[in-house]
Amino acid sequence: MRGLYIHIPFCNSLCPYCSFYSEKNIDESIKKKYINALISEIASFDNKQFDTVYIGGGTPSSLHYKLLDKLVDNIIKLIDYKGAEWTIEANPESTDSNFLSLIKSSPVSRVSLGVESFDDDVLKLLGRLHSAEKAEQAAEDILSTGKQLNIDMIYDIPYTDSKKSISTLNKIISIHPHHISAYSYDYSDTLYLKDGVQDDETLFEEVERICCEFGYYKYETSNFSLPDKHSRHNCLYWQGEEYKGAGSAAHSMVLLEENKRKRYNHKDSIEEYIKNPYNIDNQEIISESDALLEDIIFGLRMKKGINLYNLEKKFGKIDKSLLNKIEKNIKLGLLEKDDVWLKTTQKGSLVLESLSCSLLP
């Protein structure tokens, strides 16, 4: 599998909790130049075969529909995408009739809608531009196009009663999207102090229980889907597959010989990207031993875990010191394995970050 990620770094407002590169109040002439630069970069790719296409941001739906149409039309012309999963991110306030008409007539197969909450007071706290009513209408409008729908929510928003998060989840389920992404709040944001932090472990267990009760399968740490409606593009990242990133701040990972990998990215600068969309930054070669460790750490995000047979077939025997660390986490009740699969326990999935750190050299 091979994925294409296209970054649209424009938003109508900047949410304080979001760490993805984006800018607001950008002149339309700059946006036009940026789209032209994106098209030029994609046209320059040697290998134009992609199994997934993901247009993210930022807020792709905030683009003027003619610009977004130009981008989608050129992607269609420039790459080989037969059978590909196409996803585009959107915010409720910018899913107007032009956007809906565009996605309905395009190869886009999924829309990921950034709702976060269905409570108006919480939305104001988060700095969101849409209302709960608008979010519901946007979700229903997207479903009416026949495309798959993912809805994002944040389940542990500071200074917010956990009942509001559960109410949001129940509202999402009543809309019947194909996919639900339930994220923890990014507490690197200094806007909130520690006394606003919730017991996110207990709350997430309740989120998981409710999702599973209504037929949504937890296939990755933060993601739930109806049968066969998982995000193929997201799984690329966790399964060590190759991906190309186009646009400012976009990251790429290319597979090399001898199980090595190359990572690089574009700088977080719209202006610099427009000047030279082919320039890359932070190029790094990942050794085979580090690639093995990445496959284990990222693979543990997946509910099914890691196929140890395939891992050893690819990399050879796992280093004894790493095996000892795995065994230690098994004894702690954080990991479990059988003859083929290694995966987190429920307890381990709740402390995945620290579990992953314990496997590092």
Tab-separated table of C-alpha atoms in Angstrom:
chain	number	residue	atom	x	y	z
A	1	MET	CA	0.000	0.000	0.000
A	2	ARG	CA	1.125	3.528	-0.754
A	3	GLY	CA	-0.530	6.746	0.389
A	4	LEU	CA	-0.601	10.356	-0.765
A	5	TYR	CA	-1.177	13.065	1.833
A	6	ILE	CA	-1.927	16.618	0.641
A	7	HIS	CA	-1.768	19.412	3.211
A	8	ILE	CA	-4.055	22.452	2.997
A	9	PRO	CA	-2.696	24.871	5.664
A	10	PHE	CA	-5.615	27.305	5.712
A	11	CYS	CA	-8.247	27.777	8.409
A	12	ASN	CA	-10.957	30.325	9.116
A	13	SER	CA	-9.787	30.330	12.742
A	14	LEU	CA	-6.998	28.584	14.651
A	15	CYS	CA	-8.071	26.236	17.436
A	16	PRO	CA	-5.814	26.495	20.521
A	17	TYR	CA	-5.504	22.712	20.922
A	18	CYS	CA	-4.512	21.895	17.326
A	19	SER	CA	-0.834	21.209	16.617
A	20	PHE	CA	-1.117	20.862	12.840
A	21	TYR	CA	0.432	23.672	10.818
A	22	SER	CA	-2.140	26.129	9.506
A	23	GLU	CA	-2.642	29.879	9.066
A	24	LYS	CA	-5.721	32.098	8.978
A	25	ASN	CA	-6.684	35.251	7.067
A	26	ILE	CA	-4.622	34.259	4.039
A	27	ASP	CA	-5.285	36.266	0.872
A	28	GLU	CA	-7.007	34.420	-1.975
A	29	SER	CA	-4.125	35.213	-4.331
A	30	ILE	CA	-1.759	33.360	-1.981
A	31	LYS	CA	-4.111	30.383	-1.844
A	32	LYS	CA	-4.163	30.238	-5.653
A	33	LYS	CA	-0.362	30.225	-5.783
A	34	TYR	CA	-0.277	27.512	-3.129
A	35	ILE	CA	-2.662	25.248	-5.067
A	36	ASN	CA	-0.574	25.745	-8.208
A	37	ALA	CA	2.537	24.797	-6.233
A	38	LEU	CA	0.786	21.653	-4.939
A	39	ILE	CA	-0.142	20.638	-8.468
A	40	SER	CA	3.460	21.189	-9.612
A	41	GLU	CA	4.838	19.044	-6.799
A	42	ILE	CA	2.424	16.174	-7.438
A	43	ALA	CA	3.215	16.334	-11.163
A	44	SER	CA	6.926	15.914	-10.333
A	45	PHE	CA	6.510	12.554	-8.556
A	46	ASP	CA	8.306	9.665	-10.254
A	47	ASN	CA	5.891	7.068	-8.899
A	48	LYS	CA	2.278	8.232	-9.271
A	49	GLN	CA	0.652	4.989	-8.082
A	50	PHE	CA	-1.334	5.517	-4.857
A	51	ASP	CA	-3.736	3.295	-2.935
A	52	THR	CA	-5.015	6.095	-0.686
A	53	VAL	CA	-5.363	9.856	-1.089
A	54	TYR	CA	-5.899	12.082	1.943
A	55	ILE	CA	-6.531	15.833	1.653
A	56	GLY	CA	-6.056	17.217	5.168
A	57	GLY	CA	-5.189	20.379	6.991
A	58	GLY	CA	-5.902	22.879	8.120
A	59	THR	CA	-9.368	22.946	6.656
A	60	PRO	CA	-9.597	21.820	3.013
A	61	SER	CA	-13.304	22.669	2.898
A	62	SER	CA	-12.473	26.315	3.677
A	63	LEU	CA	-10.924	26.687	0.212
A	64	HIS	CA	-13.055	28.448	-2.385
A	65	TYR	CA	-14.841	25.638	-4.208
A	66	LYS	CA	-13.256	26.591	-7.551
A	67	LEU	CA	-9.772	26.201	-6.051
A	68	LEU	CA	-10.671	22.904	-4.413
A	69	ASP	CA	-12.207	21.717	-7.681
A	70	LYS	CA	-9.013	22.664	-9.526
A	71	LEU	CA	-6.918	20.669	-7.050
A	72	VAL	CA	-9.130	17.569	-7.200
A	73	ASP	CA	-9.352	17.743	-11.003
A	74	ASN	CA	-5.559	17.851	-11.325
A	75	ILE	CA	-5.052	15.016	-8.855
A	76	ILE	CA	-7.365	12.933	-11.040
A	77	LYS	CA	-5.244	13.760	-14.102
A	78	LEU	CA	-1.837	13.366	-12.473
A	79	ILE	CA	-1.955	10.145	-10.431
A	80	ASP	CA	-2.999	6.535	-10.837
A	81	TYR	CA	-5.679	6.084	-8.179
A	82	LYS	CA	-7.787	3.176	-9.422
A	83	GLY	CA	-9.489	1.625	-6.408
A	84	ALA	CA	-7.981	4.196	-4.058
A	85	GLU	CA	-9.627	5.396	-0.870
A	86	TRP	CA	-9.999	9.198	-1.070
A	87	THR	CA	-10.546	11.213	2.115
A	88	ILE	CA	-11.032	14.946	2.555
A	89	GLU	CA	-11.256	16.801	5.856
A	90	ALA	CA	-13.973	19.377	6.450
A	91	ASN	CA	-15.375	21.595	9.176
A	92	PRO	CA	-19.146	22.006	9.544
A	93	GLU	CA	-19.212	25.760	8.861
A	94	SER	CA	-17.655	25.315	5.407
A	95	THR	CA	-19.676	22.371	4.086
A	96	ASP	CA	-21.875	24.503	1.844
A	97	SER	CA	-23.767	23.393	-1.270
A	98	ASN	CA	-20.745	23.964	-3.525
A	99	PHE	CA	-18.547	21.731	-1.361
A	100	LEU	CA	-21.203	19.023	-1.216
A	101	SER	CA	-21.721	19.139	-4.990
A	102	LEU	CA	-17.981	18.872	-5.571
A	103	ILE	CA	-17.421	15.822	-3.398
A	104	LYS	CA	-20.538	14.116	-4.739
A	105	SER	CA	-19.224	14.270	-8.309
A	106	SER	CA	-15.584	13.495	-7.418
A	107	PRO	CA	-13.651	10.290	-6.592
A	108	VAL	CA	-13.704	11.325	-2.897
A	109	SER	CA	-15.003	8.340	-0.932
A	110	ARG	CA	-14.746	9.623	2.658
A	111	VAL	CA	-15.283	12.938	4.418
A	112	SER	CA	-13.745	13.431	7.864
A	113	LEU	CA	-15.814	16.024	9.711
A	114	GLY	CA	-14.254	17.959	12.596
A	115	VAL	CA	-17.160	18.231	15.004
A	116	GLU	CA	-15.336	17.728	18.370
A	117	SER	CA	-18.508	18.316	20.439
A	118	PHE	CA	-22.259	18.592	20.077
A	119	ASP	CA	-22.529	21.059	22.959
A	120	ASP	CA	-22.602	24.763	22.047
A	121	ASP	CA	-20.908	25.887	25.265
A	122	VAL	CA	-18.077	23.415	24.734
A	123	LEU	CA	-17.701	24.494	21.115
A	124	LYS	CA	-17.279	28.102	22.262
A	125	LEU	CA	-14.687	26.982	24.806
A	126	LEU	CA	-12.749	25.265	22.022
A	127	GLY	CA	-12.960	28.285	19.728
A	128	ARG	CA	-14.959	26.436	17.085
A	129	LEU	CA	-16.935	28.449	14.530
A	130	HIS	CA	-19.870	26.081	14.116
A	131	SER	CA	-22.862	25.331	16.318
A	132	ALA	CA	-24.091	21.895	17.315
A	133	GLU	CA	-27.062	22.357	14.987
A	134	LYS	CA	-24.792	23.203	12.047
A	135	ALA	CA	-22.601	20.177	12.792
A	136	GLU	CA	-25.594	17.853	12.710
A	137	GLN	CA	-26.828	19.360	9.463
A	138	ALA	CA	-23.378	19.089	7.882
A	139	ALA	CA	-23.127	15.416	8.861
A	140	GLU	CA	-26.541	14.641	7.403
A	141	ASP	CA	-25.728	16.568	4.211
A	142	ILE	CA	-22.511	14.609	3.712
A	143	LEU	CA	-24.296	11.290	4.224
A	144	SER	CA	-26.892	12.360	1.647
A	145	THR	CA	-24.126	12.528	-1.001
A	146	GLY	CA	-23.563	8.797	-0.601
A	147	LYS	CA	-20.003	9.231	0.675
A	148	GLN	CA	-18.636	7.634	3.824
A	149	LEU	CA	-18.521	9.860	6.892
A	150	ASN	CA	-16.074	10.034	9.772
A	151	ILE	CA	-16.856	12.283	12.737
A	152	ASP	CA	-14.090	13.535	15.031
A	153	MET	CA	-14.733	14.134	18.711
A	154	ILE	CA	-12.582	15.067	21.727
A	155	TYR	CA	-13.658	13.070	24.777
A	156	ASP	CA	-11.717	14.707	27.633
A	157	ILE	CA	-12.067	18.447	27.045
A	158	PRO	CA	-10.826	20.477	30.059
A	159	TYR	CA	-13.392	22.053	32.404
A	160	THR	CA	-16.131	20.011	30.756
A	161	ASP	CA	-18.441	17.558	32.509
A	162	SER	CA	-17.763	14.068	31.178
A	163	LYS	CA	-21.527	13.692	30.683
A	164	LYS	CA	-21.252	16.191	27.825
A	165	SER	CA	-18.675	13.995	26.104
A	166	ILE	CA	-20.893	10.940	26.417
A	167	SER	CA	-23.842	12.996	25.163
A	168	THR	CA	-21.752	14.010	22.134
A	169	LEU	CA	-20.869	10.381	21.458
A	170	ASN	CA	-24.506	9.314	21.694
A	171	LYS	CA	-25.434	12.082	19.256
A	172	ILE	CA	-22.746	10.930	16.840
A	173	ILE	CA	-24.011	7.356	17.005
A	174	SER	CA	-27.570	8.547	16.319
A	175	ILE	CA	-26.309	10.099	13.058
A	176	HIS	CA	-24.874	6.691	12.009
A	177	PRO	CA	-21.507	7.697	10.535
A	178	HIS	CA	-19.311	4.958	9.108
A	179	HIS	CA	-16.383	5.874	11.335
A	180	ILE	CA	-15.722	7.661	14.644
A	181	SER	CA	-12.399	9.169	15.757
A	182	ALA	CA	-12.284	9.818	19.506
A	183	TYR	CA	-9.247	11.852	20.514
A	184	SER	CA	-7.775	12.910	23.819
A	185	TYR	CA	-7.298	16.643	24.338
A	186	ASP	CA	-3.773	17.912	23.611
A	187	TYR	CA	-2.621	19.161	27.004
A	188	SER	CA	0.517	20.747	25.537
A	189	ASP	CA	-1.807	23.726	25.027
A	190	THR	CA	-0.975	26.145	27.856
A	191	LEU	CA	-4.412	27.730	27.736
A	192	TYR	CA	-5.623	25.208	30.298
A	193	LEU	CA	-4.147	24.379	33.675
A	194	LYS	CA	-3.807	20.931	35.192
A	195	ASP	CA	-6.836	21.344	37.449
A	196	GLY	CA	-8.948	21.101	34.317
A	197	VAL	CA	-7.656	17.660	33.377
A	198	GLN	CA	-10.154	14.809	33.463
A	199	ASP	CA	-9.610	11.134	34.247
A	200	ASP	CA	-9.310	10.333	30.553
A	201	GLU	CA	-8.560	6.618	31.038
A	202	THR	CA	-11.901	5.882	32.707
A	203	LEU	CA	-13.731	8.117	30.257
A	204	PHE	CA	-12.159	6.502	27.215
A	205	GLU	CA	-13.129	3.047	28.453
A	206	GLU	CA	-16.725	4.285	28.521
A	207	VAL	CA	-16.334	5.719	24.991
A	208	GLU	CA	-15.004	2.371	23.809
A	209	ARG	CA	-17.792	0.434	25.524
A	210	ILE	CA	-20.529	2.556	23.931
A	211	CYS	CA	-18.978	2.420	20.461
A	212	CYS	CA	-18.664	-1.367	20.623
A	213	GLU	CA	-22.237	-1.683	21.907
A	214	PHE	CA	-23.485	0.009	18.736
A	215	GLY	CA	-21.407	-2.031	16.301
A	216	TYR	CA	-18.301	0.131	15.961
A	217	TYR	CA	-15.102	-1.879	16.094
A	218	LYS	CA	-12.039	-0.336	17.749
A	219	TYR	CA	-9.337	-1.099	15.197
A	220	GLU	CA	-6.784	1.516	16.358
A	221	THR	CA	-6.120	3.396	19.595
A	222	SER	CA	-8.416	6.339	18.760
A	223	ASN	CA	-10.499	4.983	15.889
A	224	PHE	CA	-13.716	3.002	15.598
A	225	SER	CA	-15.478	1.890	12.443
A	226	LEU	CA	-18.369	-0.136	11.152
A	227	PRO	CA	-17.278	-3.420	9.495
A	228	ASP	CA	-14.833	-2.797	6.606
A	229	LYS	CA	-15.139	1.003	6.955
A	230	HIS	CA	-11.795	1.632	8.648
A	231	SER	CA	-9.475	4.328	7.296
A	232	ARG	CA	-7.010	2.587	5.007
A	233	HIS	CA	-4.888	5.734	4.871
A	234	ASN	CA	-4.522	6.014	8.647
A	235	CYS	CA	-3.529	2.351	8.815
A	236	LEU	CA	-0.648	3.044	6.425
A	237	TYR	CA	1.132	5.020	9.117
A	238	TRP	CA	0.747	2.340	11.780
A	239	GLN	CA	1.725	-0.541	9.516
A	240	GLY	CA	4.992	0.856	8.171
A	241	GLU	CA	3.757	1.472	4.640
A	242	GLU	CA	5.130	4.129	2.288
A	243	TYR	CA	3.536	7.564	1.969
A	244	LYS	CA	4.261	10.791	0.127
A	245	GLY	CA	3.343	14.177	1.528
A	246	ALA	CA	2.664	17.193	-0.689
A	247	GLY	CA	2.390	20.724	0.643
A	248	SER	CA	3.833	22.865	3.387
A	249	ALA	CA	4.596	20.874	6.575
A	250	ALA	CA	3.738	17.573	4.847
A	251	HIS	CA	5.839	14.519	5.778
A	252	SER	CA	6.970	11.601	3.622
A	253	MET	CA	8.358	8.139	4.308
A	254	VAL	CA	10.027	6.152	1.529
A	255	LEU	CA	11.013	2.487	1.836
A	256	LEU	CA	14.631	1.678	0.948
A	257	GLU	CA	16.594	-1.515	0.449
A	258	GLU	CA	17.695	-3.653	3.413
A	259	ASN	CA	14.610	-2.588	5.400
A	260	LYS	CA	15.878	0.964	5.740
A	261	ARG	CA	13.600	3.999	5.410
A	262	LYS	CA	13.957	7.634	4.480
A	263	ARG	CA	11.908	10.353	6.151
A	264	TYR	CA	11.697	14.005	5.174
A	265	ASN	CA	9.254	16.891	5.188
A	266	HIS	CA	8.510	20.345	3.835
A	267	LYS	CA	9.042	23.358	6.090
A	268	ASP	CA	6.127	24.912	7.982
A	269	SER	CA	5.936	27.908	5.657
A	270	ILE	CA	3.364	28.674	2.992
A	271	GLU	CA	5.617	31.345	1.497
A	272	GLU	CA	8.659	29.075	1.212
A	273	TYR	CA	6.592	26.261	-0.244
A	274	ILE	CA	5.193	28.506	-2.974
A	275	LYS	CA	8.728	29.626	-3.869
A	276	ASN	CA	9.996	26.049	-4.128
A	277	PRO	CA	7.525	23.161	-3.753
A	278	TYR	CA	10.288	20.626	-4.426
A	279	ASN	CA	12.499	21.604	-1.496
A	280	ILE	CA	12.608	19.139	1.407
A	281	ASP	CA	13.818	19.453	4.993
A	282	ASN	CA	14.961	17.177	7.840
A	283	GLN	CA	15.949	14.242	5.668
A	284	GLU	CA	16.714	11.204	7.838
A	285	ILE	CA	17.684	7.606	7.077
A	286	ILE	CA	16.108	5.096	9.469
A	287	SER	CA	18.257	2.014	10.114
A	288	GLU	CA	16.878	-1.511	9.924
A	289	SER	CA	16.966	-1.911	13.726
A	290	ASP	CA	15.085	1.354	14.215
A	291	ALA	CA	12.603	0.378	11.501
A	292	LEU	CA	11.896	-2.845	13.401
A	293	LEU	CA	11.291	-0.892	16.600
A	294	GLU	CA	8.988	1.514	14.729
A	295	ASP	CA	6.953	-1.373	13.321
A	296	ILE	CA	6.464	-2.741	16.836
A	297	ILE	CA	5.610	0.581	18.503
A	298	PHE	CA	3.303	1.760	15.718
A	299	GLY	CA	1.821	-1.706	15.272
A	300	LEU	CA	0.788	-1.827	18.917
A	301	ARG	CA	-1.628	1.031	18.152
A	302	MET	CA	-3.656	-1.460	16.123
A	303	LYS	CA	-6.250	-3.519	17.988
A	304	LYS	CA	-5.132	-6.725	16.275
A	305	GLY	CA	-1.519	-5.984	17.184
A	306	ILE	CA	1.577	-7.226	15.373
A	307	ASN	CA	2.010	-10.421	13.411
A	308	LEU	CA	5.280	-11.777	14.849
A	309	TYR	CA	5.701	-14.324	12.052
A	310	ASN	CA	5.618	-11.584	9.397
A	311	LEU	CA	7.851	-9.361	11.514
A	312	GLU	CA	10.581	-12.011	11.816
A	313	LYS	CA	10.197	-12.941	8.150
A	314	LYS	CA	10.904	-9.317	7.295
A	315	PHE	CA	13.615	-8.437	9.846
A	316	GLY	CA	14.953	-11.768	11.071
A	317	LYS	CA	15.214	-12.745	14.741
A	318	ILE	CA	14.303	-10.003	17.203
A	319	ASP	CA	17.125	-8.758	19.412
A	320	LYS	CA	17.216	-10.458	22.833
A	321	SER	CA	17.203	-7.172	24.784
A	322	LEU	CA	14.030	-6.076	22.976
A	323	LEU	CA	12.429	-9.478	23.589
A	324	ASN	CA	13.222	-9.091	27.295
A	325	LYS	CA	11.456	-5.726	27.370
A	326	ILE	CA	8.438	-7.252	25.657
A	327	GLU	CA	8.375	-10.125	28.156
A	328	LYS	CA	8.585	-7.662	31.053
A	329	ASN	CA	5.501	-5.834	29.755
A	330	ILE	CA	3.705	-9.150	29.349
A	331	LYS	CA	4.375	-9.916	33.038
A	332	LEU	CA	3.077	-6.442	33.942
A	333	GLY	CA	-0.169	-7.239	32.135
A	334	LEU	CA	0.376	-4.554	29.478
A	335	LEU	CA	1.049	-6.882	26.538
A	336	GLU	CA	-0.154	-10.329	25.560
A	337	LYS	CA	0.889	-12.732	22.821
A	338	ASP	CA	0.169	-16.094	21.338
A	339	ASP	CA	2.163	-18.026	18.735
A	340	VAL	CA	1.590	-15.346	16.084
A	341	TRP	CA	0.230	-12.079	17.482
A	342	LEU	CA	1.580	-9.533	19.962
A	343	LYS	CA	-0.874	-6.885	21.159
A	344	THR	CA	-1.734	-4.622	24.052
A	345	THR	CA	-4.124	-5.656	26.782
A	346	GLN	CA	-6.905	-3.272	27.759
A	347	LYS	CA	-4.656	-2.031	30.569
A	348	GLY	CA	-1.764	-1.574	28.151
A	349	SER	CA	-3.831	0.336	25.617
A	350	LEU	CA	-4.606	2.968	28.265
A	351	VAL	CA	-0.899	3.623	28.912
A	352	LEU	CA	0.320	3.141	25.357
A	353	GLU	CA	2.696	6.105	25.356
A	354	SER	CA	4.634	4.963	28.413
A	355	LEU	CA	4.491	1.357	27.205
A	356	SER	CA	6.062	2.409	23.907
A	357	CYS	CA	8.783	4.352	25.717
A	358	SER	CA	9.661	1.280	27.754
A	359	LEU	CA	10.614	-0.550	24.529
A	360	LEU	CA	13.113	2.095	23.437
A	361	PRO	CA	16.890	1.510	23.845
